[in-house]
Coordinates of C-alpha atoms and ligand atoms in Angstrom, one line a residue:
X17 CA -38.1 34.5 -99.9
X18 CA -37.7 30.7 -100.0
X19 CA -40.8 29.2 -101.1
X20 CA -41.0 25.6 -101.6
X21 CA -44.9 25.7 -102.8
X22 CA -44.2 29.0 -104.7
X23 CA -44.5 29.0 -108.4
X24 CA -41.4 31.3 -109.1
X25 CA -38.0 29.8 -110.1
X26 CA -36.2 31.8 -108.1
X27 CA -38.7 31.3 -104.6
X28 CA -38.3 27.4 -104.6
X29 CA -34.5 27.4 -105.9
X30 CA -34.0 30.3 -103.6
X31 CA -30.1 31.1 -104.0
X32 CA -29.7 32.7 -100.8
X33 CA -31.4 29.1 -99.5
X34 CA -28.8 27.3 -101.7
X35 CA -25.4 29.5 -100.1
X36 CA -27.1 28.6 -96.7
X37 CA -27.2 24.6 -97.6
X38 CA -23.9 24.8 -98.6
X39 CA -22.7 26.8 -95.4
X40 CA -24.8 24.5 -93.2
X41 CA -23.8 21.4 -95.3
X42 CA -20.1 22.5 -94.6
X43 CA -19.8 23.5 -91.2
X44 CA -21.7 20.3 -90.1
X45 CA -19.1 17.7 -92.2
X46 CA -17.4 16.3 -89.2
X47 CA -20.3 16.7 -87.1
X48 CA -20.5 13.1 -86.7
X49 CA -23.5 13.5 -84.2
X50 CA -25.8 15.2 -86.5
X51 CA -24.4 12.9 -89.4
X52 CA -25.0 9.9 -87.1
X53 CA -28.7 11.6 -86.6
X54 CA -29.1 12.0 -90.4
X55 CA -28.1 8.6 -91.5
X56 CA -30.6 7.5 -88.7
X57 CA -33.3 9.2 -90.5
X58 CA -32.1 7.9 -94.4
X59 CA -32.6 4.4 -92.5
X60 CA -36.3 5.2 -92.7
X61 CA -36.2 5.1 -96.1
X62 CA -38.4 8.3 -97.0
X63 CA -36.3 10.6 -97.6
X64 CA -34.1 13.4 -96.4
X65 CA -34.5 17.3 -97.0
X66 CA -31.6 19.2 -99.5
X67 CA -30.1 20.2 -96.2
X68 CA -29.6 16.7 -94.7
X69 CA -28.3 15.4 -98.0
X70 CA -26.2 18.0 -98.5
X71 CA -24.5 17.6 -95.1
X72 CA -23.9 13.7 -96.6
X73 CA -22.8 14.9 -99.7
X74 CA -20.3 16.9 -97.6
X75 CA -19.1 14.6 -95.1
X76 CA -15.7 13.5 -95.8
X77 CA -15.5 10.7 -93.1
X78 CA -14.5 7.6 -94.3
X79 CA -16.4 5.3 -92.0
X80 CA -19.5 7.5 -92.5
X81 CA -19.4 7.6 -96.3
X82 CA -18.7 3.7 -96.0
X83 CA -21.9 3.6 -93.7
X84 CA -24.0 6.4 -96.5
X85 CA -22.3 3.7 -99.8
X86 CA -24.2 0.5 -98.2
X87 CA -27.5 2.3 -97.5
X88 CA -27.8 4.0 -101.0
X89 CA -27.2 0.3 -101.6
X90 CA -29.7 -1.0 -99.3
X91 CA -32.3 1.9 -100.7
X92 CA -31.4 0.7 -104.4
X93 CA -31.8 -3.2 -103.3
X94 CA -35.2 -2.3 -101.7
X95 CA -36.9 -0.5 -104.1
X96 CA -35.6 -1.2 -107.4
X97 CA -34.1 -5.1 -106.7
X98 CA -32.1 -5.9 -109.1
X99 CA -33.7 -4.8 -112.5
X100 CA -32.0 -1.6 -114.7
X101 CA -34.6 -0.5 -117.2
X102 CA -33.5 0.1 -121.0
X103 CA -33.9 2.7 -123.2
X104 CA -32.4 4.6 -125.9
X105 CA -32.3 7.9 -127.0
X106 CA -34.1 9.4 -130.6
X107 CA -32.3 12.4 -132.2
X108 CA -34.9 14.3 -134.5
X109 CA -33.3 17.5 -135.5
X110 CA -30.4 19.3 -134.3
X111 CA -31.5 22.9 -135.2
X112 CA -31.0 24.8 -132.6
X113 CA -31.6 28.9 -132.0
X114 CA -29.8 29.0 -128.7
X115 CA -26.3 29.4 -127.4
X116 CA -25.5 27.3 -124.9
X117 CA -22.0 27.2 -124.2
X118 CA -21.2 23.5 -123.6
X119 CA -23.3 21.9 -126.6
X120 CA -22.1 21.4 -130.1
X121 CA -25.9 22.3 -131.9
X122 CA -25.1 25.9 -130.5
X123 CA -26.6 27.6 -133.4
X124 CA -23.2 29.7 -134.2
X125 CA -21.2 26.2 -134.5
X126 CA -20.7 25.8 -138.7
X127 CA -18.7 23.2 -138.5
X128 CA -21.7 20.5 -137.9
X129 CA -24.3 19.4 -140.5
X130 CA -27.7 20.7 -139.4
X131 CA -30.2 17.4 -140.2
X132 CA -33.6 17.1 -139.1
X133 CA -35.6 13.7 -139.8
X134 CA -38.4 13.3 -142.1
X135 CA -41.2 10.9 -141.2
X136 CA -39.7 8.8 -143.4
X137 CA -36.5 8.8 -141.8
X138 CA -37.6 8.3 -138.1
X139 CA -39.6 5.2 -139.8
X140 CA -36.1 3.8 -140.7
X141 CA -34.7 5.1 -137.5
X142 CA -37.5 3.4 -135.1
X143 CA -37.2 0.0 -137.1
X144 CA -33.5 0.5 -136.6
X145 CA -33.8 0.8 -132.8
X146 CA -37.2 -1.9 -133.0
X147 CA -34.5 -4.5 -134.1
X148 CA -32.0 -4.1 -131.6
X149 CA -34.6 -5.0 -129.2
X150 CA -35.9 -1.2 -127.7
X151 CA -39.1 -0.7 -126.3
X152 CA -38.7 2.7 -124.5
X153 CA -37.2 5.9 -126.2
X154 CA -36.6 9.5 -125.3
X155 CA -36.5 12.1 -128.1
X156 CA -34.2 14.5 -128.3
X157 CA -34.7 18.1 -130.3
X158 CA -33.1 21.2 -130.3
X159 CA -35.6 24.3 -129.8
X160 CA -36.0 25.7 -133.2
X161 CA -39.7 27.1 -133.8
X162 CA -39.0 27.0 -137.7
X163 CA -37.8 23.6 -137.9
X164 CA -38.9 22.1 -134.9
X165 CA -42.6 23.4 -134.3
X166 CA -44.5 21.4 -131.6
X167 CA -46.4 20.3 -134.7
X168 CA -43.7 18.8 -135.5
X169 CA -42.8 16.8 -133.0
X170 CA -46.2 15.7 -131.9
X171 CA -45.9 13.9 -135.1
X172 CA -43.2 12.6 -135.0
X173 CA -44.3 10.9 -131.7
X174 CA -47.3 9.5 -133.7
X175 CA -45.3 8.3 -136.6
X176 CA -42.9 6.4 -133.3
X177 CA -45.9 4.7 -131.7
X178 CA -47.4 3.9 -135.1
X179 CA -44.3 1.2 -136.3
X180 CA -44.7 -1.9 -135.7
X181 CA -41.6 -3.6 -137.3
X182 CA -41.7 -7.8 -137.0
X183 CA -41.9 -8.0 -133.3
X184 CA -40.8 -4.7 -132.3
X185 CA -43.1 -1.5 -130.6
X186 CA -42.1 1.3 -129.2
X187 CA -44.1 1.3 -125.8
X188 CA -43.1 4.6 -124.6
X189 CA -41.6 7.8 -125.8
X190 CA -40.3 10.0 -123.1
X191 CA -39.6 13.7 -125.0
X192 CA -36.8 16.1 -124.2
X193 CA -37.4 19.1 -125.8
X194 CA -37.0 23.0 -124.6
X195 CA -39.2 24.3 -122.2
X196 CA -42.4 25.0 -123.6
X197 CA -46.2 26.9 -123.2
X198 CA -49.0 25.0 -120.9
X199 CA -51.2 24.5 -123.9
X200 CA -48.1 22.6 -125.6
X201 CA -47.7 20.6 -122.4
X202 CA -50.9 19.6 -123.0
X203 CA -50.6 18.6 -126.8
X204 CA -47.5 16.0 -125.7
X205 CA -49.8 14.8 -123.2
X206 CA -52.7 14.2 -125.5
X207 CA -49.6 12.7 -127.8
X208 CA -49.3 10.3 -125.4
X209 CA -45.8 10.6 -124.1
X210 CA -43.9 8.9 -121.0
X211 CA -42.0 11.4 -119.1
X212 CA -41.2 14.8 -119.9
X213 CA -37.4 15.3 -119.3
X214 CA -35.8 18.8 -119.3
X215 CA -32.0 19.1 -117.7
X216 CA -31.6 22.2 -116.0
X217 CA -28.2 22.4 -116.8
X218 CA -27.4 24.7 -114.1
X219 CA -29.1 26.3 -111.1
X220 CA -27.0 28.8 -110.5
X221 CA -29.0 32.0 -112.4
X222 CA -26.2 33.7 -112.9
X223 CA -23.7 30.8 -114.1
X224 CA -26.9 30.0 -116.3
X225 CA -27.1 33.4 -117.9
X226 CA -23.7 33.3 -118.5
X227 CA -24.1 29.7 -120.4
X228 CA -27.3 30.4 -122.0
X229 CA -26.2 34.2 -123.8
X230 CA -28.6 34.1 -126.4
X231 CA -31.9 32.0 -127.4
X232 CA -34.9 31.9 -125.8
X233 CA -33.5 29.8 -123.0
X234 CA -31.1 32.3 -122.1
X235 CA -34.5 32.9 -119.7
X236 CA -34.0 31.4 -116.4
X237 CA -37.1 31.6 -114.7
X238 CA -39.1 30.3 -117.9
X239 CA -36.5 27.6 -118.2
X240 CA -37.0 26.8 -114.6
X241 CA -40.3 27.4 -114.2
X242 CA -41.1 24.4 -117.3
X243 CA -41.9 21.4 -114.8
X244 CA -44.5 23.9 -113.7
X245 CA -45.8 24.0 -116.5
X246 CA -45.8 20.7 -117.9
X247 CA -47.8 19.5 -114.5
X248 CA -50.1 22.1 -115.1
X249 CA -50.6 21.1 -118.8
X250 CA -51.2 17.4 -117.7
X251 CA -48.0 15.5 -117.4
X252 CA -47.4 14.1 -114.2
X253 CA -44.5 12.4 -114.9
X254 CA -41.2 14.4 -115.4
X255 CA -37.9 14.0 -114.9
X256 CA -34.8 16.7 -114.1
X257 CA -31.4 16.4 -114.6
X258 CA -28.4 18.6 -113.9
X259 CA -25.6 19.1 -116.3
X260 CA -22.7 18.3 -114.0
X261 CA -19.4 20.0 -114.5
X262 CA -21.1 23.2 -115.3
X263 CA -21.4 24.6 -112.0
X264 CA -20.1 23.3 -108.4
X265 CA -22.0 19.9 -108.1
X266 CA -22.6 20.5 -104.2
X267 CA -24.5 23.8 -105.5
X268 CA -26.3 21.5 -108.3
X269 CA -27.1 18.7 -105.5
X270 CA -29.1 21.1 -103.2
X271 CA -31.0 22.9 -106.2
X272 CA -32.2 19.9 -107.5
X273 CA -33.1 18.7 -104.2
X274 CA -35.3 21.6 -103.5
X275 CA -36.5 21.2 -106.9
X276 CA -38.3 18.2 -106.3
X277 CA -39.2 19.3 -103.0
X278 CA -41.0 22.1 -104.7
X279 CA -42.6 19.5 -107.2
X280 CA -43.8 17.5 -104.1
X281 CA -45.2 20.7 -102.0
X282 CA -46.6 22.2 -104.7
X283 CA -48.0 19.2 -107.1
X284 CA -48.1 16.3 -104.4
X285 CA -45.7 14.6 -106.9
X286 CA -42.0 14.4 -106.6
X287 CA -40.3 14.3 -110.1
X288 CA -40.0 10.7 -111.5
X289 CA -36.4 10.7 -112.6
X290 CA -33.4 12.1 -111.8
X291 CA -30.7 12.4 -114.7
X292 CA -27.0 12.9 -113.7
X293 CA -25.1 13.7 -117.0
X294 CA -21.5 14.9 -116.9
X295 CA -20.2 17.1 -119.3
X296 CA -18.6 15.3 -122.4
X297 CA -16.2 16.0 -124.9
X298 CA -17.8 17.4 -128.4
X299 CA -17.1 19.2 -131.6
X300 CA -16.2 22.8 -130.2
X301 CA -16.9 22.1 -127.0
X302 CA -13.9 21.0 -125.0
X303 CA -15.1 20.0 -120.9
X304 CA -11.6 21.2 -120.1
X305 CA -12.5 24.8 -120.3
X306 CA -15.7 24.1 -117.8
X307 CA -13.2 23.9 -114.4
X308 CA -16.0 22.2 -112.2
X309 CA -15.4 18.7 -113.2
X310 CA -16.0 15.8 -111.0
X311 CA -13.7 12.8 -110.8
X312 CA -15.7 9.4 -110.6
X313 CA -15.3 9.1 -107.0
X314 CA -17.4 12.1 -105.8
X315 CA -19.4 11.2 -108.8
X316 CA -20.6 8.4 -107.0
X317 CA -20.4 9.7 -104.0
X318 CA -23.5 11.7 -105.3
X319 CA -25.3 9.4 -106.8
X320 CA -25.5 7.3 -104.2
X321 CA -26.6 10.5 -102.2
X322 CA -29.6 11.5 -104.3
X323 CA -30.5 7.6 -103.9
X324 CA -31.1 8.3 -99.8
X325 CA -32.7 11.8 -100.2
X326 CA -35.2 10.5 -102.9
X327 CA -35.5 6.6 -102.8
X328 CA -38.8 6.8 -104.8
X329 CA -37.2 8.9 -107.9
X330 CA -35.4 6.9 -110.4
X331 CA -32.3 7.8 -111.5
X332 CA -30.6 7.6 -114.7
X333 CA -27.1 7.4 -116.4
X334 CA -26.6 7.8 -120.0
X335 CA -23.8 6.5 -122.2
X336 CA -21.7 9.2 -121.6
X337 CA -20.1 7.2 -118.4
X338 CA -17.9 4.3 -119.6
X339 CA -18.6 1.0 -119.1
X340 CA -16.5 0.9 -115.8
X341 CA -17.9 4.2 -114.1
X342 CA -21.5 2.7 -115.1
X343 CA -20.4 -0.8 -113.4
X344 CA -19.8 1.2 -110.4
X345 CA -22.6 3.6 -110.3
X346 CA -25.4 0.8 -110.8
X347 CA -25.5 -0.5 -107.2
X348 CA -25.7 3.0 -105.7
X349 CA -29.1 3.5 -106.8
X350 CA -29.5 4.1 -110.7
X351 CA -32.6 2.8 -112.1
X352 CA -32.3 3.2 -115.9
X353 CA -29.2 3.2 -118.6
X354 CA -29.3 3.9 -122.1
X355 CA -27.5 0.9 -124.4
X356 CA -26.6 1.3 -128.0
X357 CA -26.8 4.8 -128.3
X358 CA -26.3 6.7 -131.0
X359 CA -26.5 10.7 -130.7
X360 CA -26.2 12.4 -133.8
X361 CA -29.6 12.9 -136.3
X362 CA -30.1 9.8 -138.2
X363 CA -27.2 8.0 -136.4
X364 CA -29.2 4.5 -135.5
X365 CA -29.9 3.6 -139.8
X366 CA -26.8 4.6 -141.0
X367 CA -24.0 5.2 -138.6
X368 CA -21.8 7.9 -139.9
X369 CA -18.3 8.0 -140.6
X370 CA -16.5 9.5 -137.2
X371 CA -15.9 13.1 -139.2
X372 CA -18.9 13.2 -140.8
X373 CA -20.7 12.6 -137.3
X374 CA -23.0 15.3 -135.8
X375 CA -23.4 13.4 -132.0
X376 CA -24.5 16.0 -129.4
X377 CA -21.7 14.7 -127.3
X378 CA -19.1 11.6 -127.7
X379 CA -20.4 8.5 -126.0
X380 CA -18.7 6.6 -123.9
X381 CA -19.6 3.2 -123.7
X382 CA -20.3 2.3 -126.9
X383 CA -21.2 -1.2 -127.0
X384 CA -24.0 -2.6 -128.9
X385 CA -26.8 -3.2 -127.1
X386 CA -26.7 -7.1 -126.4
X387 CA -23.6 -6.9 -125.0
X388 CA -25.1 -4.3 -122.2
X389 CA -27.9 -6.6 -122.3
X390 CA -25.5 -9.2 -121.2
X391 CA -23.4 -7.2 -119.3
X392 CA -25.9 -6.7 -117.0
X393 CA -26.7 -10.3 -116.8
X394 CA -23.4 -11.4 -115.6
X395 CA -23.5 -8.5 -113.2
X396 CA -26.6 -10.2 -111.6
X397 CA -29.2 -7.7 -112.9
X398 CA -32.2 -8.4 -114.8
X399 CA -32.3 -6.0 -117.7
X400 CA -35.8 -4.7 -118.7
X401 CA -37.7 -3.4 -121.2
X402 CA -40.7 -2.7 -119.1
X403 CA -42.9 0.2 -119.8
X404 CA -45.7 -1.0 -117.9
X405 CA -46.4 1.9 -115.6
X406 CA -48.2 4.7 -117.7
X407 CA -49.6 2.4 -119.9
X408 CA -51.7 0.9 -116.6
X409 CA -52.2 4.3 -115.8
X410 CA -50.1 4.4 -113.3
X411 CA -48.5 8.2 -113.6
X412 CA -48.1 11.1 -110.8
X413 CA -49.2 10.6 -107.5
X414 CA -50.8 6.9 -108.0
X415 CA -47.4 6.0 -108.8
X416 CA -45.8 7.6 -106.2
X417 CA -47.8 6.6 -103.7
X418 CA -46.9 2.6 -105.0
X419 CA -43.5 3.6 -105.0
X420 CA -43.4 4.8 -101.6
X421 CA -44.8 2.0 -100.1
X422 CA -42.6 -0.2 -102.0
X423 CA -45.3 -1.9 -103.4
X424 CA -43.8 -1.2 -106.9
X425 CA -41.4 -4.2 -106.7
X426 CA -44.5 -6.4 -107.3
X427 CA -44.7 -4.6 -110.7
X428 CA -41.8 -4.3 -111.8
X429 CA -40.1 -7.7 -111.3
X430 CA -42.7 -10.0 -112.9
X431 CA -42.8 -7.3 -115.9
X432 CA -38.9 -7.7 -116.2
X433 CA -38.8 -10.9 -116.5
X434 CA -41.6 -10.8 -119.1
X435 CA -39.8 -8.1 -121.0
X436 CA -36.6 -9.7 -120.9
X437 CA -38.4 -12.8 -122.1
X438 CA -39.6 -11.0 -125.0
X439 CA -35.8 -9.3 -126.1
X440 CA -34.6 -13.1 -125.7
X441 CA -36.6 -14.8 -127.8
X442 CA -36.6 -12.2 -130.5
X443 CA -32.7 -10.5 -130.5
X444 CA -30.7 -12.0 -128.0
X445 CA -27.5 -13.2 -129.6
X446 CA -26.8 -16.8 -128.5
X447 CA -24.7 -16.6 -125.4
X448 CA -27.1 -13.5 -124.2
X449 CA -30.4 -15.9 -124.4
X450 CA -28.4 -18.8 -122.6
X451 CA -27.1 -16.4 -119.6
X452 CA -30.6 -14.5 -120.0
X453 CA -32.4 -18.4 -119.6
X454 CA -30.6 -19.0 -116.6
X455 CA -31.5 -15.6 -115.0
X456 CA -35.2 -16.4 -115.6
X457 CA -35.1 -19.9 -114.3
X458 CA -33.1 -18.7 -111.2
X459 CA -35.7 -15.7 -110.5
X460 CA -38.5 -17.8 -110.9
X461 CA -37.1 -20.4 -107.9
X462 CA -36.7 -17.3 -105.7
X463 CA -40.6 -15.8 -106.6
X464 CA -42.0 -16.0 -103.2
X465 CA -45.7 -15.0 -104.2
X466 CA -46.6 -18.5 -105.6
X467 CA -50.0 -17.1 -106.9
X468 CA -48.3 -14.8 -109.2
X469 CA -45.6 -17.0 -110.2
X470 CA -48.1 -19.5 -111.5
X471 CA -49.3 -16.7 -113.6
X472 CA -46.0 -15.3 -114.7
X473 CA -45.1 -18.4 -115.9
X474 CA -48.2 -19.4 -118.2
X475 CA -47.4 -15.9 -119.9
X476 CA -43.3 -16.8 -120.0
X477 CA -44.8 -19.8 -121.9
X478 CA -47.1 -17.9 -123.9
X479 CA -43.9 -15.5 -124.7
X480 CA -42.0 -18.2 -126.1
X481 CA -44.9 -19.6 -128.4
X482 CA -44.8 -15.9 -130.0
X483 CA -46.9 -14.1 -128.1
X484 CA -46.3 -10.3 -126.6
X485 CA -46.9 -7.5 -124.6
X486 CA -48.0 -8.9 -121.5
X487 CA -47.7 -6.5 -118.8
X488 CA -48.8 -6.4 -114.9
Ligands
SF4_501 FE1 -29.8 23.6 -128.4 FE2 -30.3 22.0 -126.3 FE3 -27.9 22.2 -127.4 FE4 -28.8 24.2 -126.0 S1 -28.4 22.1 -125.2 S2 -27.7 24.3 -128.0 S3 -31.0 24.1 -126.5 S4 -29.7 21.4 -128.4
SF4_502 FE1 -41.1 1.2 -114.5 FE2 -43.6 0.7 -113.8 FE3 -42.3 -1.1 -115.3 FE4 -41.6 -0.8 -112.8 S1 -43.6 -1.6 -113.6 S2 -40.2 -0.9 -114.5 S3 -41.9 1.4 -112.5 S4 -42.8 1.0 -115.9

């Protein structure tokens, strides 16, 4: 029955395979021998299978999850350095037709103000976002067919692109919207976009039916089935997520394990992100009532987990984590935060009064964005704006195969610097550009490939005379 190249949800996340993992994953946990094998083979740096990791994720021997903390580390260090990529998410409408248990746009919750963005509106909402310094967004919608037709958001994606505000551009838009038909896959394609993102919330089919009770995505396979889809309509790049807290997280870990194995076997192309939300406080949704919560150890226990079973994927954490569970999760292996977010419709322009607010979930760390910006600086990280990669055509499997070679670090360092170049000389407040200086000057010592630094540099000059968009 377990398929990893099959095209049906429940072949490639296989429940029976999952219960089996878990089994495996348990009985082996003190195995220190097959551990010791496992964490041979996560040296490699290429990756483990959702059994291996899940035997990791399980193992609860100190000296071994010392051993699996400075790999993920070592993993993190190789691939990604030290850059975290920025980006912040859009909220166009928040009419929704489904019922999903955990989120406040539930289409029985009164209590919220329903508000979906006019052209006009996302104008003022992208110069908003332009001027603290963004680059690279991800749109949020909830699936609506009357108020949020593909149409819809296909031009909203133009009307994005098409503001140029002083400096500012938005380079990418990555969408998350509801699972959708081929021939839409292929209209956000032609629109341009980044990465398709689309949590699965939960693996478990019946935990997700039980979630999901009405709405078209009360449909598990079709909900499962959307990556698919989206590869088949043209977009190479997409990214998964889990809604942890929902389900047990070791169940979660394997499925979305063998998820991207199934992208891999059946696409050639692992998925490019990996999102690890946690379930969040929201207006009629209390977490409390969802007894599968993690505390911020195991969080980071599996983080840095997912880092060793797929080096090549990045991996991304939202503002929902504080500051403090952010600061400890950044090492481990995630590639990309969100700073300054604002998620309620509109919320970027005009920040609403607390009551008044219609956020999708409370945020956490809610500091503006130059004072992540800076955050990050002090914390020895280069922030970046960089959305080089699909604009070089450099999607799917040519990307993969760069990453895997850990060839991308050539990329994505010189196009940090120059994106962090660009955020300094344009928003940076004072003490952000002095600390951001510094970085710059110190990375440019360090450059070992003298060629390119001679280059980089000419364009860092070029920067600060008021020039943009340089990218490698
Ligand atoms: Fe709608 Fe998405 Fe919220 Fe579900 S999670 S109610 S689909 S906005
Ligand atoms: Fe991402 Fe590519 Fe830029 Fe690296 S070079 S940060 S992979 S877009």
């Amino acid at each position: 029955m377990y398929n990893p190249k099959s095209h049906k949800a429940e072949e490639f996340i296989s429940h029976k395979e999952v219960l089996e993992t878990l089994e495996y994953a348990e009985q082996n946990k003190n195995n220190t021998q097959l551990i010791d094998e496992i964490i041979a083979k996560a040296k490699e740096e290429k990756g483990l299978t959702h059994r291996e990791a899940s035997v990791l994720l399980a193992c609860d021997i100190p000296e071994k999850n010392e051993e699996i903390f400075k790999l993920a580390k070592k993993i993190k260090q190789n691939y990604y350095g030290n850059r975290i990529v920025l980006f912040a998410p859009l909220y166009l409408s928040n009419y929704c037709v489904n019922g999903c248990v955990y989120c406040p746009y539930h289409k029985k919750n009164t209590h919220i103000p329903r508000k979906k963005l006019t052209q006009d509106e996302i104008r003022r909402e992208v110069e908003a976002l332009q001027d603290m310094g963004h680059k690279r967004l991800a749109i949020e919608a909830g699936e609506d067919p009357v108020n949020n037709p593909i149409e819809y958001i296909l031009e909203s994606i133009n009307t994005i692109y098409s503001v140029k505000h002083k400096n500012g551009a938005i380079r990418r838009v990555n969408v998350n919207i509801a699972a959708t038909t081929v021939e839409n896959y292929k209209k956000l394609h032609d629109a341009g976009i980044g990465t398709y993102i689309l949590f699965q919330e939960t693996y478990n089919k019946e935990s997700y039916e039980k979630l999901h009770p009405t709405g078209p995505k009360h449909d598990y396979a079709y909900h499962t089935e959307a990556m698919d889809r989206a590869m088949q309509g043209g977009i190479d790049d997409v990214g998964l997520g889990v809604l942890f807290g929902l389900e047990s997280y070791k169940y979660e870990f394997a499925a979305i394990l063998m998820h991207a194995e199934h992208l891999e076997a059946a696409f050639g192309v692992g998925p490019h992100t990996i999102s690890v939300p946690r379930i969040r406080r929201a207006d009629d949704i209390d977490p409390d009532v969802f007894d599968n919560g993690i505390d911020d150890d195991t969080f980071a226990k599996i983080v840095a987990c997912i880092r060793i079973a797929v080096p090549y994927t990045g991996m991304i954490v939202s503002t929902r984590e504080s500051q403090e569970c952010r600061e400890k999760v950044l090492d481990l292996g995630i590639s990309q935060v969100s700073g300054g977010s604002k998620t309620s419709v509109g919320g970027y322009f005009q920040p609403m009064p607390e009551k008044e607010d219609s956020a999708q979930f409370d945020v956490s760390d809610r500091r503006p964005l130059d004072e992540v910006i800076k955050w990050l600086i002090n914390l020895g990280y280069i922030p970046s704006f960089c959305t080089a990669c699909y604009r070089k055509g450099r999607t799917g499997e040519r990307f993969m195969e760069i990453c895997k070679h850990e060839q991308i670090h050539n990329f994505c360092h010189p196009n940090a610097l120059m994106t962090l170049k660009e955020y300094l000389e344009d928003y940076a407040s004072p003490e952000t550009k002095a600390a951001g200086e510094k970085l710059i000057n110190e990375e440019l010592i360090n450059f070992d490939n003298e060629k390119l630094k001679g280059d980089l540099e000419e364009k860092l000059t070029q920067i600060h005379q008021g020039e943009r968009d340089f990218r490698y």
